[in-house]
Short mmCIF file of C-alpha atoms in Angstrom, two decimals:
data_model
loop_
_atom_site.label_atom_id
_atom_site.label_comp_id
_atom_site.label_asym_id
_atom_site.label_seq_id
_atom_site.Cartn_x
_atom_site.Cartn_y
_atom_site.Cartn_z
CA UNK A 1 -31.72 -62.19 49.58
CA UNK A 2 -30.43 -58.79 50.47
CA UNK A 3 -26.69 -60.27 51.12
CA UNK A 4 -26.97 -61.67 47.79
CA UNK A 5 -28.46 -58.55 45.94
CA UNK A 6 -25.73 -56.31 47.56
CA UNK A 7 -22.90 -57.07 45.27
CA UNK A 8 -25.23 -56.04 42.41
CA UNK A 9 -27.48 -53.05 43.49
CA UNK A 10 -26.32 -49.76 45.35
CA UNK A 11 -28.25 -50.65 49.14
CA UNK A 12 -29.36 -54.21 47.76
CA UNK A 13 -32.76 -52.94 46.25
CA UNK A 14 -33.90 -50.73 43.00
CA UNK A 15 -35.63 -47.90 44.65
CA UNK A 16 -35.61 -45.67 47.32
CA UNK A 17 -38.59 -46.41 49.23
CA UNK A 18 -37.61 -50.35 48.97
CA UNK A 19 -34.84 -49.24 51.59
CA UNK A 20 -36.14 -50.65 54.95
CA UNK A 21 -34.13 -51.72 58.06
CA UNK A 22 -33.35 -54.41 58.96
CA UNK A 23 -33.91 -56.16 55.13
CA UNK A 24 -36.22 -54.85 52.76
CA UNK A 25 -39.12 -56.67 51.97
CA UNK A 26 -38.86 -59.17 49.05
CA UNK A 27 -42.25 -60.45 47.45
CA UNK A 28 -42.61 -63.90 46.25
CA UNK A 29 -45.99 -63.33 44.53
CA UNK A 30 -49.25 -61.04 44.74
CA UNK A 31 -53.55 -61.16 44.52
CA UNK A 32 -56.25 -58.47 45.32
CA UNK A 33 -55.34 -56.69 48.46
CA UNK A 34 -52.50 -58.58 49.51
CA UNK A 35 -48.82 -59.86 48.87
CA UNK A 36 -46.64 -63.19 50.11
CA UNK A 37 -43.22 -62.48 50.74
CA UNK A 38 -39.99 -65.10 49.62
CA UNK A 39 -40.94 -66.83 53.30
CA UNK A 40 -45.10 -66.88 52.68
CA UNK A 41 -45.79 -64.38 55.33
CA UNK A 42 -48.95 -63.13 53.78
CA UNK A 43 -49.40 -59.31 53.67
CA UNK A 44 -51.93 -56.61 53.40
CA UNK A 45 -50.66 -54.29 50.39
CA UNK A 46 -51.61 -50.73 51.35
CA UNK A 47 -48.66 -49.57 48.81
CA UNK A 48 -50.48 -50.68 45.60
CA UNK A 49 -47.77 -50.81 43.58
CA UNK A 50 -46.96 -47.04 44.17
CA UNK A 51 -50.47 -45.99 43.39
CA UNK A 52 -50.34 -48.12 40.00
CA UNK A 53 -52.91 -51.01 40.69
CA UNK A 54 -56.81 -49.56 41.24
CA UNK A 55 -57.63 -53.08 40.74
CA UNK A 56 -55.38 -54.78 43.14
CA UNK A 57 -53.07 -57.22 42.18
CA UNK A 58 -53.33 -59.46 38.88
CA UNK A 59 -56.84 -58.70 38.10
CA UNK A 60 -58.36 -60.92 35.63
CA UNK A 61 -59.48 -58.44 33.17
CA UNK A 62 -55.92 -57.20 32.90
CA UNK A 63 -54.10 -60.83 32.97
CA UNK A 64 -56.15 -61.90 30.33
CA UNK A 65 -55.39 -58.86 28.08
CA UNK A 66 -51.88 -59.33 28.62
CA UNK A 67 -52.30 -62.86 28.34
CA UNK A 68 -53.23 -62.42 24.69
CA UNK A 69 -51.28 -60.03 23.59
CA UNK A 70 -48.13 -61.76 24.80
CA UNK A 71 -47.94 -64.19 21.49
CA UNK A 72 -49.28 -61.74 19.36
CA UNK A 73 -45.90 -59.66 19.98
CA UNK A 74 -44.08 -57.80 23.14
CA UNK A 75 -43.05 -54.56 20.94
CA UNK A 76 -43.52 -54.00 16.90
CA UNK A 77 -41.05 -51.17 16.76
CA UNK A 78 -44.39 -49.54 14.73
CA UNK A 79 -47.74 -48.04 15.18
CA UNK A 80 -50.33 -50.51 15.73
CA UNK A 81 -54.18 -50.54 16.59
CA UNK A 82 -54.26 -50.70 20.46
CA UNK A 83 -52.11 -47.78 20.50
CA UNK A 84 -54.88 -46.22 19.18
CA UNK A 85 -57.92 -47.53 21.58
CA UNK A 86 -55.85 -46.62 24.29
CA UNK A 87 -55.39 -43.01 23.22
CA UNK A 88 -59.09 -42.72 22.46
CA UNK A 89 -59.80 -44.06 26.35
CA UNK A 90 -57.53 -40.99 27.66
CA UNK A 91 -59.46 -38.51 25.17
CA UNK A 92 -62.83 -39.56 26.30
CA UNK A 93 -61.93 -39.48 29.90
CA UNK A 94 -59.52 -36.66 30.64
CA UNK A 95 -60.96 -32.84 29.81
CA UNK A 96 -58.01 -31.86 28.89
CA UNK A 97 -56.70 -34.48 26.43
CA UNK A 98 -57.46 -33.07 23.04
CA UNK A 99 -54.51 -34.54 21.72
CA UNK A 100 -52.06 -37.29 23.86
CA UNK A 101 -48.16 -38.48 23.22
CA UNK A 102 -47.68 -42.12 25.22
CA UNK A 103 -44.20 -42.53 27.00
CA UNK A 104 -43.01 -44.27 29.74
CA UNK A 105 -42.99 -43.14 33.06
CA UNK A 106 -44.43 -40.15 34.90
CA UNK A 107 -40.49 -38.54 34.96
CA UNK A 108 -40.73 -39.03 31.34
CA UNK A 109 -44.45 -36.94 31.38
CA UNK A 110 -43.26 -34.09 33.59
CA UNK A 111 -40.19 -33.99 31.48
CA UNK A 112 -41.83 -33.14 28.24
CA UNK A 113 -44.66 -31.18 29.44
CA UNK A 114 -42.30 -28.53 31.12
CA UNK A 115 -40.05 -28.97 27.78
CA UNK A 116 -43.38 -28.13 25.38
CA UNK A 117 -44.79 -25.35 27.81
CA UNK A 118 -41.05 -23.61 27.36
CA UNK A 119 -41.12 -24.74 23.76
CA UNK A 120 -44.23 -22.76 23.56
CA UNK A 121 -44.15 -19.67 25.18
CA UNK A 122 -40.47 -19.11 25.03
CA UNK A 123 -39.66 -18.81 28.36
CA UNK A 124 -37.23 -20.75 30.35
CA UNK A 125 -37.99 -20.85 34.09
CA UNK A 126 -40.95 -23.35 35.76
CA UNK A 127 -42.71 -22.69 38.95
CA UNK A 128 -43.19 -25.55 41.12
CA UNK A 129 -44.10 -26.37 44.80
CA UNK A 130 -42.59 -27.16 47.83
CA UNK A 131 -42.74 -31.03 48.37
CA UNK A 132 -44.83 -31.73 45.50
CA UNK A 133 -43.44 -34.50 43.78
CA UNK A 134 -42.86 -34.31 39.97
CA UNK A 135 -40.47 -37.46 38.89
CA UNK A 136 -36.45 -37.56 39.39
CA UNK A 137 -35.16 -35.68 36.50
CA UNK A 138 -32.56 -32.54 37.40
CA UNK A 139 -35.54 -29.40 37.45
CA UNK A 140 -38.29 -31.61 39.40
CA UNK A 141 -36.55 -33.27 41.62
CA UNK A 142 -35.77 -29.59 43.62
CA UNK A 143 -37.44 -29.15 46.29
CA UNK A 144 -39.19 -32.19 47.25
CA UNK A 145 -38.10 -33.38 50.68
CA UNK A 146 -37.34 -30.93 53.76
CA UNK A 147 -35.63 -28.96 54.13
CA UNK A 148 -36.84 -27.63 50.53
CA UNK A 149 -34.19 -25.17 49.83
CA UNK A 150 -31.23 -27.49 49.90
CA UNK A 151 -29.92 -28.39 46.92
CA UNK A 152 -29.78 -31.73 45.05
CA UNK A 153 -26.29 -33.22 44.35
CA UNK A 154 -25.39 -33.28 40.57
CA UNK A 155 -27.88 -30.63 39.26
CA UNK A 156 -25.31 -27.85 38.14
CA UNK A 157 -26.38 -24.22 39.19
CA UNK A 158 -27.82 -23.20 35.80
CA UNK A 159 -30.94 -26.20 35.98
CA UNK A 160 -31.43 -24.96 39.38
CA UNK A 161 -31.76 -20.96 38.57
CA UNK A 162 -34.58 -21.78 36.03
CA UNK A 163 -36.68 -23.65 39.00
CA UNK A 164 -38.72 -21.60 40.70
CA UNK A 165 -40.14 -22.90 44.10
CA UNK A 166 -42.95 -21.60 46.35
CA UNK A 167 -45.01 -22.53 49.58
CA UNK A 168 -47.99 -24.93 49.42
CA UNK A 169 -51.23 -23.61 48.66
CA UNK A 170 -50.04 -20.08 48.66
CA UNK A 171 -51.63 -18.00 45.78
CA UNK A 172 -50.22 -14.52 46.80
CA UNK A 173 -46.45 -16.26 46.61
CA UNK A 174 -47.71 -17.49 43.32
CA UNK A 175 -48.85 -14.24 41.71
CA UNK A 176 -46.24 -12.39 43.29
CA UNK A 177 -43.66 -14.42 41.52
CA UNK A 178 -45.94 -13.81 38.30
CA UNK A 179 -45.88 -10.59 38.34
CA UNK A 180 -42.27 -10.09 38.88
CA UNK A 181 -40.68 -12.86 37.08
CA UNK A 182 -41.55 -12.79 33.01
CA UNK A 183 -39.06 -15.68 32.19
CA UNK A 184 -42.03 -18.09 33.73
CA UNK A 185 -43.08 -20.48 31.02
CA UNK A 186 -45.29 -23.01 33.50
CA UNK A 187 -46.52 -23.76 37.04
CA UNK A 188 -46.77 -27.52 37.60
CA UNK A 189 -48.56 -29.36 40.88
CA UNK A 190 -49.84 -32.49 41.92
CA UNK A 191 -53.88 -31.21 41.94
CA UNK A 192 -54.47 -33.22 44.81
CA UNK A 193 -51.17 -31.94 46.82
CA UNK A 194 -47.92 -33.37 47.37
CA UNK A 195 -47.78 -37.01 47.30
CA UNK A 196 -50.78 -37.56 46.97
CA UNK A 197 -52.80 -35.22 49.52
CA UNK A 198 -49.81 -35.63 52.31
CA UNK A 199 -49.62 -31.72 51.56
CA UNK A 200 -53.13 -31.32 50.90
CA UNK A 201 -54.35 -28.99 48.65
CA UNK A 202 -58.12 -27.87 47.35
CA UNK A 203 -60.41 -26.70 44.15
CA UNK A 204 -60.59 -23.24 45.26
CA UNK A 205 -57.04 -22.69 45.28
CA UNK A 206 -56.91 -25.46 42.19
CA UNK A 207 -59.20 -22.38 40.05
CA UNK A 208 -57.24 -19.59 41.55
CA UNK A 209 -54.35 -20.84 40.10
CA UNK A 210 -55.97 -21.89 36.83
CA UNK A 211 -57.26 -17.88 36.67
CA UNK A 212 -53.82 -16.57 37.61
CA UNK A 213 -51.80 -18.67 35.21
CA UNK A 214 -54.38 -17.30 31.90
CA UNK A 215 -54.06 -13.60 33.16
CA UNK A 216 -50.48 -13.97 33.17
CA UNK A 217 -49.92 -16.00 29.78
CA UNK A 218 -48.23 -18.98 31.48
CA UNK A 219 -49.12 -23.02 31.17
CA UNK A 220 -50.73 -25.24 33.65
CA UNK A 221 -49.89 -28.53 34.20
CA UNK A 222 -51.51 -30.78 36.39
CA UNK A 223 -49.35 -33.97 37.22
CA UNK A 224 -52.02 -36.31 37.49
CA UNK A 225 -49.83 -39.21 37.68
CA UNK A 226 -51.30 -40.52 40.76
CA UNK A 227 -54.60 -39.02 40.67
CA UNK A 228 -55.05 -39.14 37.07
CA UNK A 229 -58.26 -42.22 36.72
CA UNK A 230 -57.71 -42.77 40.92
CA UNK A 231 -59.64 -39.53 42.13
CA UNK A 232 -62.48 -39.76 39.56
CA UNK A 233 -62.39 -41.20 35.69
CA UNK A 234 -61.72 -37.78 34.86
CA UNK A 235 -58.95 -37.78 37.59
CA UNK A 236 -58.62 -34.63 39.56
CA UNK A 237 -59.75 -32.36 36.35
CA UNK A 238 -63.00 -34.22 35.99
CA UNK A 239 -63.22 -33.89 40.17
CA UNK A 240 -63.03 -30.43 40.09
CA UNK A 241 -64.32 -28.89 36.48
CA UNK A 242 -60.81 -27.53 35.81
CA UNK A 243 -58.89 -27.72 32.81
CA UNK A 244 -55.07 -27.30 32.67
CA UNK A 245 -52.92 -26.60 29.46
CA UNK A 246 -51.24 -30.00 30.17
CA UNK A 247 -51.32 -33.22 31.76
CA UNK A 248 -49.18 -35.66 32.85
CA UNK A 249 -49.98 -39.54 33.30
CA UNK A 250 -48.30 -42.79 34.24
CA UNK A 251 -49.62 -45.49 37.03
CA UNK A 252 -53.11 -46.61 36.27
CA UNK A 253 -52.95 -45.28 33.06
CA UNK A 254 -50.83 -48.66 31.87
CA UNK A 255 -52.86 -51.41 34.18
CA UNK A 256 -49.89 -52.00 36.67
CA UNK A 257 -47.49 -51.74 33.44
CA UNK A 258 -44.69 -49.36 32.69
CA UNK A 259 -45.94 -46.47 30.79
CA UNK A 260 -47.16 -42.83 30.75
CA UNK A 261 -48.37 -40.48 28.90
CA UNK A 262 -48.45 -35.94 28.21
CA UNK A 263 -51.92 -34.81 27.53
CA UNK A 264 -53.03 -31.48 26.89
CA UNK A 265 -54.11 -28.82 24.10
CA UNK A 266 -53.91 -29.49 20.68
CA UNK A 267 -51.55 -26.36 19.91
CA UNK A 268 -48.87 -27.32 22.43
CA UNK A 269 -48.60 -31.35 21.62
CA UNK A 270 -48.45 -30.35 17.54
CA UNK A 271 -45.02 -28.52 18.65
CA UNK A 272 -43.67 -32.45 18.23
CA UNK A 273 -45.68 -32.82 15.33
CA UNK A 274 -43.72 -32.82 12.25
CA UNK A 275 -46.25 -31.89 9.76
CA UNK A 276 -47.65 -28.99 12.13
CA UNK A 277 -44.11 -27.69 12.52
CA UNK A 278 -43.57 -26.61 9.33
CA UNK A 279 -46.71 -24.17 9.97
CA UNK A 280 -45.86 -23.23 13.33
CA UNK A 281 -44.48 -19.61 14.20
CA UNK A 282 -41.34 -20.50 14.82
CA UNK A 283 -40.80 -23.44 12.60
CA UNK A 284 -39.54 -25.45 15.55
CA UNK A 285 -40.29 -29.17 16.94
CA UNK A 286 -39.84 -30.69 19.83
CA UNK A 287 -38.05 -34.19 19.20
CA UNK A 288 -39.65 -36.98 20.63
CA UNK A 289 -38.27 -40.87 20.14
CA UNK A 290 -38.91 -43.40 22.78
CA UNK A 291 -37.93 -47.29 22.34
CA UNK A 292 -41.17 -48.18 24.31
CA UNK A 293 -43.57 -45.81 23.57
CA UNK A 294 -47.01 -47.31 23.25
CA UNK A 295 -45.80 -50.27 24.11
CA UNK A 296 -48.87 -53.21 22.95
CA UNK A 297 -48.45 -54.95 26.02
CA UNK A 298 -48.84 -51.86 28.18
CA UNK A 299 -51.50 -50.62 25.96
CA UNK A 300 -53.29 -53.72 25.85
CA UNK A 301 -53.13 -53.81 30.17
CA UNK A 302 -54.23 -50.04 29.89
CA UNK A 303 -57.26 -50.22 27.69
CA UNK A 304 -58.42 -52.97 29.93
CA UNK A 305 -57.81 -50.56 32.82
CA UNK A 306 -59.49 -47.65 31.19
CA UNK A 307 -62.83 -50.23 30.48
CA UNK A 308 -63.03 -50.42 34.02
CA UNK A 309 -62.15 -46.90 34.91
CA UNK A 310 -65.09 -45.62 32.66
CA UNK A 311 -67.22 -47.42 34.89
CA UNK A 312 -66.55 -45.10 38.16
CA UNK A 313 -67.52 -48.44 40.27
CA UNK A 314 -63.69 -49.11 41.59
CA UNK A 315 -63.42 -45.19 42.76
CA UNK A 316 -66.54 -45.96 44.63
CA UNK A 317 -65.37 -49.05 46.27
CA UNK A 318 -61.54 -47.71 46.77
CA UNK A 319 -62.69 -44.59 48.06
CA UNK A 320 -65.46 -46.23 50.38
CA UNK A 321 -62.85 -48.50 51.78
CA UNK A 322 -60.14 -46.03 52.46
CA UNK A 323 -63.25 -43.43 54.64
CA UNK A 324 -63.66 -46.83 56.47
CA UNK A 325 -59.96 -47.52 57.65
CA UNK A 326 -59.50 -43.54 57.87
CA UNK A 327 -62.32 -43.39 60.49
CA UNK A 328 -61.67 -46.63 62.40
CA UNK A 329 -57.80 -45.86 62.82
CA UNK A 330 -58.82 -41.97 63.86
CA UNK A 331 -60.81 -44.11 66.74
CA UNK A 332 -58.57 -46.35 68.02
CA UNK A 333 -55.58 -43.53 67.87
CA UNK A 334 -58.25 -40.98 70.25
CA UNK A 335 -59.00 -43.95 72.49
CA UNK A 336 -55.66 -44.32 73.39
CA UNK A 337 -55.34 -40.92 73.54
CA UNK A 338 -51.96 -40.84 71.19
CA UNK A 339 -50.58 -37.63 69.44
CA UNK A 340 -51.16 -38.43 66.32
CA UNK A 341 -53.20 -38.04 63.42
CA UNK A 342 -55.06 -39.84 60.03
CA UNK A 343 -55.95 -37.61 57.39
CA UNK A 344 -56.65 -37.99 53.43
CA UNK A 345 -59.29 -37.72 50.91
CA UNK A 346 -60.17 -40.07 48.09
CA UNK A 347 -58.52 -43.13 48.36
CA UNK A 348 -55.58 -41.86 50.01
CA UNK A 349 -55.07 -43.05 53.83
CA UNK A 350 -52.24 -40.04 55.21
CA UNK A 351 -50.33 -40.94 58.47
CA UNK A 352 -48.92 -38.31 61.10
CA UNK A 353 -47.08 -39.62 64.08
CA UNK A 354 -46.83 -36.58 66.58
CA UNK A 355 -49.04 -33.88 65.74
CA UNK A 356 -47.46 -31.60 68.61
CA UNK A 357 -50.81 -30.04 69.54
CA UNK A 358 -51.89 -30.69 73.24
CA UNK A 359 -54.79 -31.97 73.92
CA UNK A 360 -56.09 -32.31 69.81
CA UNK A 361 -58.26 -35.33 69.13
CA UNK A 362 -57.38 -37.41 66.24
CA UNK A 363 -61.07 -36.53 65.07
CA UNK A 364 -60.40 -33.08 64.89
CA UNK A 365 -57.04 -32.61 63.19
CA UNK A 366 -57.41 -30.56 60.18
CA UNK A 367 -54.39 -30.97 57.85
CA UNK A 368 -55.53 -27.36 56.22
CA UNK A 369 -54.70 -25.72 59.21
CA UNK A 370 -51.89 -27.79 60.48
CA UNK A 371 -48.32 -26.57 61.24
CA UNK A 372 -45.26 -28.66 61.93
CA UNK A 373 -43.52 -28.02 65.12
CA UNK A 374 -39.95 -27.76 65.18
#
């Protein structure tokens, strides 16, 4: 398949990580924990759809909503009831979601959250950090990948100076750029680290940040694409009793479906209101259209998601299960005495191949405290 998808795709495939050597993997069909590819080699799916499927693969609760939704209509170009059920789901389980605006990816949700925090406080840089991940769109996509300071083909020098950028889990780099810098409208992280906990991060330095950002005026987002209904049904938030300004949602939000969504204070999602605008201090909207926003058949995947989410019983099992393979792979890696190390919290299941500490068990790596060696 990959001579014959050449000719139409840049590499043969239609995303990044789908690059492998020597053919990336095609899939033929999916169930629960595992995936057959085009030649029925069965395999175990530790990807999950990118993070998207709590449930596994084609779970009946979310076939079936789809299932019936399908005849009823794909998209009604209009508002319609499960829109509605869906955005009441997010309220009731996010702390932060007084008020929520569906779109349709996590880009998409990082995009307009940085847009209404500048909107808002009328500044025009963001503050963001090293290899936290944040979408593809020109101001996010900075700074992702090592070596973090080089620059990103295509994004013209003027996106770049409004992106501020600063180490990991460093509060004095963040209030230091605070204090100095007024044009800061926003800091945005992944609450659980980069990627997903492969730059770990913690609640203490989660509430520092929350503290610094209200003495200094400026929004918090958390991007809680990934850990948003994964890390708890509150996501990280409802984890660790702290409230951003803003959130940003996609994966499990939608069941396995495309779709995302900004939640956050009332104040700062009326700025696309069109009714609140006209009694706004500045008189000013944000413009938001979308062809797919709130799309039924995403919706109708979602709220059968969010049921289940409510429930808290899959973050017990998923997070039970990944502890398990954590611990037994951190066993066989010390009895065969190999320089590496398996790290992660939640449901997350983090990989390091050469650690470059003598003599450091596998059982004793602490990713806190951890320094690459070049």
């Amino acid at each position: 398949l990959r001579s014959t998808s050449r000719p139409y795709f840049p590499d043969g495939v239609t995303h990044d990580n789908r690059h492998t050597e020597p053919f990336p993997i095609y899939i033929n069909r999916a169930q629960g924990s595992k995936k057959w590819s085009v030649d029925e080699i069965e395999l175990i799916d530790y990807w999950s759809g990118h993070g998207a499927l709590l449930l596994g693969h084609s779970p009946p609760e979310i076939v079936e909503a789809v299932t019936q939704q399908m005849p009823r209509g794909t998209h009604y170009g209009a508002c319609h009831a499960l829109e509605v059920e869906w955005g009441g789901l997010v309220q009731e389980l996010i702390p932060s979601a007084e008020r929520i605006r569906f779109v349709n990816s996590g880009t998409e949700a990082t995009l307009m959250a940085i847009r209404l925090a500048r909107m808002h406080t009328g500044k025009n840089k963001f503050l963001k950090f090293a290899g936290h991940f944040h979408g593809w769109h020109d101001s996010v996509i900075l700074g992702v990948n090592p070596p973090f300071e080089t620059p990103v083909p295509g994004i013209p020098e003027s996106v770049i100076d409004t992106t501020v950028i600063c180490p990991p889990n460093d509060i004095d780099a963040v209030e230091k750029q605070l204090k100095s810098d007024p044009d800061i409208a926003c800091v945005i992280l992944e609450p659980t680290g980069g990627a997903f906990g492969t730059i770990p991060t913690n609640g203490e330095f989660l509430r520092q940040l929350r503290q610094i950002t209200q003495d200094h005026g400026v929004i918090l987002i958390f991007d809680e694409v990934i850990s948003g209904f994964r890390v708890s049904p509150g996501g990280a938030q409802g984890y660790y009793n702290i409230t951003p300004d803003l959130t940003t949602l996609a994966k499990i939000l939608a069941g396995g479906l495309p779709g995302g969504a900004v939640a956050g204070k009332e104040e700062l999602l009326n700025l696309i209101s069109i009714k609140a605008s006209k009694s706004n201090s500045r008189g000013q909207r944000m413009p938001h259209p979308g062809t797919f926003n709130a799309n039924p058949l995403s919706a109708a995947a979602g709220i059968a998601m969010l049921r289940q989410v409510k429930t808290g019983v899959p973050h017990e099992k998923v997070n039970r299960s990944a502890k398990m393979l954590r611990e037994g792979l951190v066993d066989v890696i010390d009895q065969h005495k190999l320089d590496w190390a398996v790290y992660g919290e939640f449901s997350g299941v983090k990989f390091l191949i050469g650690h470059g500490v003598d003599g450091l068990r596998a059982a004793d790596f602490d990713p806190y405290n951890w320094e690459p060696h070049h």
